[in-house]
Amino acid sequence: MRDVHEHLADHADGTPAVLFLCVHNAGRSQMAMGFFEHLADGRAMALSGGSEPAEHVNPAAVQAMAERGIDISQASPTRWTDEMLHAVDVVVTMGCGDACPVVPGKRYEDWVLDDPAGLDVDGVRPIRDEIERRVRDLLARLGLPSSAPLFAPPASE
């Protein structure tokens, strides 16, 4: 897994960059970063961070993302840094309220999403699906729409 400095080096060439923030950096922001990187396919970069990082990524979030073919199992919750904030074009906050930093001149979006902490994979799936929808919308607004089809679960018999 690449570190923050490698990601920021990519952004230096003008590649759009987004920072996803939540409290524990263990569920919502990790899923958002996973979708963003997958759907952007190298055309943009993402970072994620938290105000109070957990010890590990939520296993139910890892499982829910694996169902979509996106591996976030090696992700590590990280505290956001000023370097991250100043290096990105868009900051997306997800439930961190006043703990989320504000840098004048940055584009901010606040995504109101349920916290997947303590939920099993069945409870995480609707949150994952909403995050995918919002990431696709963000990419389109950045001028980078994804041509990857929406995931369609298998039809039940």
Rosetta silent file (secondary structure, phi, psi, omega in degrees, C-alpha in Angstrom):
SEQUENCE: MRDVHEHLADHADGTPAVLFLCVHNAGRSQMAMGFFEHLADGRAMALSGGSEPAEHVNPAAVQAMAERGIDISQASPTRWTDEMLHAVDVVVTMGCGDACPVVPGKRYEDWVLDDPAGLDVDGVRPIRDEIERRVRDLLARLGLPSSAPLFAPPASE
SCORE:     score description
SCORE:     0.000 S_00000001
   1 L     0.000  135.110 -178.017    0.000    0.000    0.000 S_00000001
   2 L   -75.028  150.035  179.133    1.312    3.411   -0.976 S_00000001
   3 L   -91.301  174.297 -176.290    1.952    6.023    1.686 S_00000001
   4 H   -58.340  -40.883 -177.349    0.582    9.561    1.848 S_00000001
   5 H   -64.273  -37.056  176.993    3.710   11.103    0.333 S_00000001
   6 H   -66.151  -40.869  176.842    3.483    8.882   -2.764 S_00000001
   7 H   -62.293  -44.608 -177.598   -0.170    9.886   -3.192 S_00000001
   8 H   -66.766  -31.541  176.181    0.677   13.570   -2.785 S_00000001
   9 H   -63.167  -37.888  176.852    3.440   13.267   -5.377 S_00000001
  10 H   -62.100  -38.976 -177.280    0.788   12.075   -7.854 S_00000001
  11 H   -68.851  -25.605 -178.881   -1.306   15.144   -7.064 S_00000001
  12 L   -61.022  -22.022 -179.878    1.610   17.454   -7.831 S_00000001
  13 L   -87.726    9.876  177.989    1.061   16.741  -11.541 S_00000001
  14 L    95.768   -0.547  177.090   -2.435   18.252  -11.414 S_00000001
  15 L   -62.454  129.388  177.873   -4.326   15.042  -10.784 S_00000001
  16 L   -57.642  144.119 -177.940   -7.516   15.892   -8.826 S_00000001
  17 E  -133.303  139.918 -179.486   -7.297   14.848   -5.180 S_00000001
  18 E  -128.744  141.652  175.636   -9.975   14.151   -2.574 S_00000001
  19 E  -115.944  122.225  177.021   -9.666   13.591    1.166 S_00000001
  20 E   -99.621  123.747 -177.233  -12.369   11.499    2.866 S_00000001
  21 E  -121.178  136.351  167.623  -12.687   12.185    6.609 S_00000001
  22 E  -145.712 -177.652 -174.511  -14.650   10.488    9.384 S_00000001
  23 L   -67.570  -57.128 -171.337  -14.029    9.978   13.087 S_00000001
  24 L   -95.794   -8.769 -178.390  -12.400    6.534   13.203 S_00000001
  25 L    50.297   41.261 -175.614  -11.230    6.214    9.574 S_00000001
  26 L  -125.931   -9.385 -176.344  -12.341    2.605    9.807 S_00000001
  27 L  -139.819  -85.944 -174.726  -15.538    2.356    7.765 S_00000001
  28 H   -55.174  -52.014 -176.057  -17.154    5.127    5.738 S_00000001
  29 H   -68.215  -33.061  177.755  -14.000    6.977    4.715 S_00000001
  30 H   -69.811  -40.690  177.451  -12.152    3.740    3.902 S_00000001
  31 H   -65.473  -41.748  179.556  -15.027    2.492    1.735 S_00000001
  32 H   -61.442  -45.263  179.365  -15.237    5.885   -0.004 S_00000001
  33 H   -62.949  -41.315  178.343  -11.510    5.889   -0.718 S_00000001
  34 H   -59.954  -48.160  177.836  -11.731    2.303   -2.017 S_00000001
  35 H   -63.246  -44.902 -176.691  -14.568    3.145   -4.402 S_00000001
  36 H   -59.274  -50.295 -178.401  -12.946    6.405   -5.469 S_00000001
  37 H   -63.510  -40.005  179.871   -9.607    4.827   -6.337 S_00000001
  38 H   -65.338  -48.680 -175.280  -11.280    1.904   -8.099 S_00000001
  39 H   -77.149  -29.513  178.046  -13.699    4.023  -10.143 S_00000001
  40 H   -73.395  -26.814  175.377  -11.242    6.847  -10.886 S_00000001
  41 L    49.117   49.425  175.621   -8.836    4.272  -12.313 S_00000001
  42 L    86.015   -4.948 -178.491   -5.762    6.483  -11.959 S_00000001
  43 L   -85.310  -11.558  178.756   -7.432    9.699  -13.172 S_00000001
  44 L  -154.991  164.980 -179.945   -7.691   11.094   -9.622 S_00000001
  45 E  -127.082  156.998 -178.978   -6.336   10.220   -6.196 S_00000001
  46 E  -133.889  149.164  171.554   -7.853    9.829   -2.769 S_00000001
  47 E  -127.993  161.838  173.101   -6.687    9.954    0.815 S_00000001
  48 E  -142.532  154.020 -179.834   -8.619    9.190    3.973 S_00000001
  49 E  -160.710  169.488  179.721   -8.176   10.093    7.601 S_00000001
  50 E  -138.551  160.837  177.732   -9.896   10.342   10.925 S_00000001
  51 L   -82.525  -28.075  177.203   -9.948   12.585   13.958 S_00000001
  52 L  -138.434   74.959 -173.434   -9.710    9.575   16.314 S_00000001
  53 L   -56.909  139.040  175.088   -8.409    6.670   14.211 S_00000001
  54 L   -75.041  175.774  178.299   -9.424    3.145   15.208 S_00000001
  55 L   -77.188  -30.717 -178.811   -6.924    0.326   15.525 S_00000001
  56 L  -152.301  164.913  178.025   -8.117   -1.421   12.355 S_00000001
  57 L   -72.139  141.126  179.779  -10.603   -1.142    9.525 S_00000001
  58 L   -54.843  120.422 -178.283  -14.079   -2.435   10.318 S_00000001
  59 H   -60.051  -32.582  178.440  -14.144   -6.129    9.233 S_00000001
  60 H   -68.313  -34.731  176.252  -17.761   -5.806    8.035 S_00000001
  61 H   -67.883  -41.563  177.544  -16.709   -2.896    5.780 S_00000001
  62 H   -59.068  -46.444 -179.000  -13.818   -4.986    4.439 S_00000001
  63 H   -65.371  -43.484 -179.790  -16.222   -7.849    3.693 S_00000001
  64 H   -62.509  -39.524  179.046  -18.837   -5.580    2.098 S_00000001
  65 H   -71.335  -36.039  177.749  -16.230   -4.025   -0.187 S_00000001
  66 H   -60.482  -32.086  176.511  -14.794   -7.446   -1.085 S_00000001
  67 L   -61.821  -22.629  178.041  -18.261   -8.316   -2.391 S_00000001
  68 L  -100.081    5.988  178.664  -17.685   -5.551   -4.958 S_00000001
  69 L    79.028   19.483 -179.991  -14.187   -6.758   -5.801 S_00000001
  70 L  -115.467  122.002 -176.293  -12.456   -3.942   -3.899 S_00000001
  71 L   -97.148  110.549  174.405   -9.868   -4.937   -1.302 S_00000001
  72 L  -111.969   16.323 -175.968   -9.516   -2.524    1.626 S_00000001
  73 L   -65.904  -25.084 -179.179   -8.169   -5.188    3.969 S_00000001
  74 L   -93.468   -0.154  178.736   -4.671   -3.682    3.950 S_00000001
  75 L   -67.251  151.882 -179.309   -5.894   -0.157    4.720 S_00000001
  76 L  -131.055  123.535  177.309   -4.834    1.324    8.014 S_00000001
  77 L   -54.759  134.839 -173.513   -6.802    3.961    9.933 S_00000001
  78 L  -134.319  145.244  174.006   -4.797    7.174    9.920 S_00000001
  79 E   -78.236  135.379  176.620   -5.095   10.541   11.609 S_00000001
  80 L   -64.283  152.756  179.353   -5.644   13.343    9.116 S_00000001
  81 L  -127.134  160.801  174.842   -2.785   15.815    8.838 S_00000001
  82 H   -60.144  -36.678  178.854   -2.486   19.431    7.778 S_00000001
  83 H   -58.497  -43.909  177.734   -0.349   18.221    4.868 S_00000001
  84 H   -60.563  -48.932 -176.151   -3.275   16.109    3.623 S_00000001
  85 H   -59.671  -42.526 -176.499   -5.742   18.976    3.979 S_00000001
  86 H   -77.435  -18.455 -175.172   -3.631   21.476    2.097 S_00000001
  87 H   -89.274  -14.364 -173.581   -2.749   19.036   -0.692 S_00000001
  88 L  -102.391  164.313  178.378   -6.262   18.104   -1.834 S_00000001
  89 L   -92.043  -35.758 -175.683   -8.905   19.841   -3.924 S_00000001
  90 E  -130.539  136.108  174.383  -11.988   18.440   -2.182 S_00000001
  91 E  -115.395  122.327  177.924  -12.569   17.425    1.448 S_00000001
  92 E  -109.287  117.923  178.911  -15.504   15.086    2.086 S_00000001
  93 E  -100.942  147.114 -177.559  -16.559   14.828    5.728 S_00000001
  94 L  -138.272   80.900  172.303  -18.697   11.999    7.065 S_00000001
  95 L    81.568   18.905  178.782  -20.005   12.499   10.557 S_00000001
  96 L   -99.028   -1.204  173.259  -17.007   14.039   12.271 S_00000001
  97 H    50.267 -132.936 -177.806  -18.743   17.340   13.024 S_00000001
  98 H   -66.977  -16.541  178.933  -16.567   19.917   14.751 S_00000001
  99 H   -74.349  -17.228  177.566  -13.666   17.428   14.876 S_00000001
 100 L   -79.269  133.068 -178.409  -13.282   17.766   11.095 S_00000001
 101 L   -75.113  155.463  176.821  -10.843   20.512   10.179 S_00000001
 102 L  -126.499  126.260  177.102  -11.720   23.438    7.941 S_00000001
 103 L  -116.132  119.846  179.519   -9.196   25.078    5.637 S_00000001
 104 L   -55.502  139.381  177.254  -10.355   28.293    3.949 S_00000001
 105 L    90.943   -9.057  177.868  -10.527   28.034    0.179 S_00000001
 106 L   -88.351  150.036  174.146  -11.037   24.273    0.045 S_00000001
 107 E   -83.781  125.726 -179.052  -14.148   22.726   -1.448 S_00000001
 108 E  -117.626  143.652  170.513  -16.048   20.849    1.269 S_00000001
 109 E  -133.175  138.999  175.761  -18.868   18.346    1.116 S_00000001
 110 E  -112.894  113.718  179.269  -20.563   16.807    4.131 S_00000001
 111 L   -97.703  112.826  177.717  -22.007   13.375    3.449 S_00000001
 112 L   -82.640  109.492 -177.654  -24.533   12.406    6.114 S_00000001
 113 L  -136.814  146.222  174.444  -24.208    8.630    6.350 S_00000001
 114 L   -61.731  148.535  177.195  -24.907    6.092    9.062 S_00000001
 115 L   -83.743  125.030 -179.607  -21.832    4.912   10.954 S_00000001
 116 L   -77.574   -2.915 -178.826  -21.110    1.241   10.183 S_00000001
 117 L   -56.401  130.282  176.913  -19.350    0.724   13.549 S_00000001
 118 L    82.546   -3.504 -179.807  -20.822   -2.279   15.318 S_00000001
 119 L   -92.469  152.149  173.018  -22.879   -3.415   12.325 S_00000001
 120 L   -84.670  177.960 -174.939  -22.585   -6.769   10.594 S_00000001
 121 H   -61.217  -33.617  177.355  -22.104   -6.986    6.829 S_00000001
 122 H   -62.075  -37.186  178.528  -25.874   -6.974    6.229 S_00000001
 123 H   -75.354  -25.962 -178.050  -26.070   -3.632    8.034 S_00000001
 124 H   -81.970  -29.364 -175.315  -23.062   -2.223    6.184 S_00000001
 125 H   -53.728  -47.481  179.780  -24.268   -3.047    2.654 S_00000001
 126 H   -63.263  -33.246  177.622  -26.798   -0.167    2.384 S_00000001
 127 H   -67.917  -45.321  177.626  -24.148    2.284    3.636 S_00000001
 128 H   -56.870  -45.675 -177.771  -21.637    0.876    1.133 S_00000001
 129 H   -64.472  -38.938  177.955  -24.157    1.229   -1.696 S_00000001
 130 H   -68.373  -38.252  176.845  -24.907    4.852   -0.791 S_00000001
 131 H   -62.716  -43.317  178.158  -21.183    5.625   -0.612 S_00000001
 132 H   -59.119  -45.593  179.860  -20.710    4.139   -4.087 S_00000001
 133 H   -58.247  -45.424 -178.132  -23.551    6.312   -5.425 S_00000001
 134 H   -69.345  -36.972  177.629  -22.038    9.449   -3.892 S_00000001
 135 H   -64.813  -43.261  177.675  -18.514    8.641   -5.094 S_00000001
 136 H   -59.767  -42.210  178.759  -19.809    8.143   -8.639 S_00000001
 137 H   -63.727  -44.468  178.759  -21.605   11.489   -8.403 S_00000001
 138 H   -60.650  -46.096  178.905  -18.468   13.218   -7.086 S_00000001
 139 H   -59.773  -41.588  178.601  -16.350   11.779   -9.883 S_00000001
 140 H   -62.650  -41.683  179.134  -18.887   12.981  -12.456 S_00000001
 141 H   -69.033  -22.746  175.108  -18.831   16.485  -10.927 S_00000001
 142 L   -84.348    0.590 -178.819  -15.026   16.414  -11.114 S_00000001
 143 L    79.698   21.540 -177.147  -15.364   15.673  -14.832 S_00000001
 144 L  -128.549   56.032 -176.925  -14.222   12.075  -14.354 S_00000001
 145 L   -61.039  147.788  179.562  -17.323    9.907  -14.737 S_00000001
 146 L   -91.291  136.817  176.605  -16.774    6.201  -14.311 S_00000001
 147 L   -91.243   -4.948  178.929  -17.662    3.869  -17.133 S_00000001
 148 L   -66.392  134.134 -179.196  -17.715    0.909  -14.734 S_00000001
 149 L   -68.444  153.016  172.134  -21.239   -0.448  -14.457 S_00000001
 150 L   -62.183  144.224  178.347  -23.150   -0.255  -11.207 S_00000001
 151 L   -69.029  131.868  175.647  -22.908   -3.493   -9.311 S_00000001
 152 L  -116.875  116.744  178.866  -26.011   -5.591   -9.757 S_00000001
 153 L   -63.172  152.262 -179.941  -26.527   -8.310   -7.168 S_00000001
 154 L   -61.649  142.173  178.491  -27.418  -11.725   -8.593 S_00000001
 155 L   -67.468  136.735  178.144  -31.135  -12.253   -9.068 S_00000001
 156 L   -80.697  149.219 -177.273  -32.619  -14.501   -6.430 S_00000001
 157 L   -88.252    0.000    0.000  -34.366  -17.589   -7.624 S_00000001
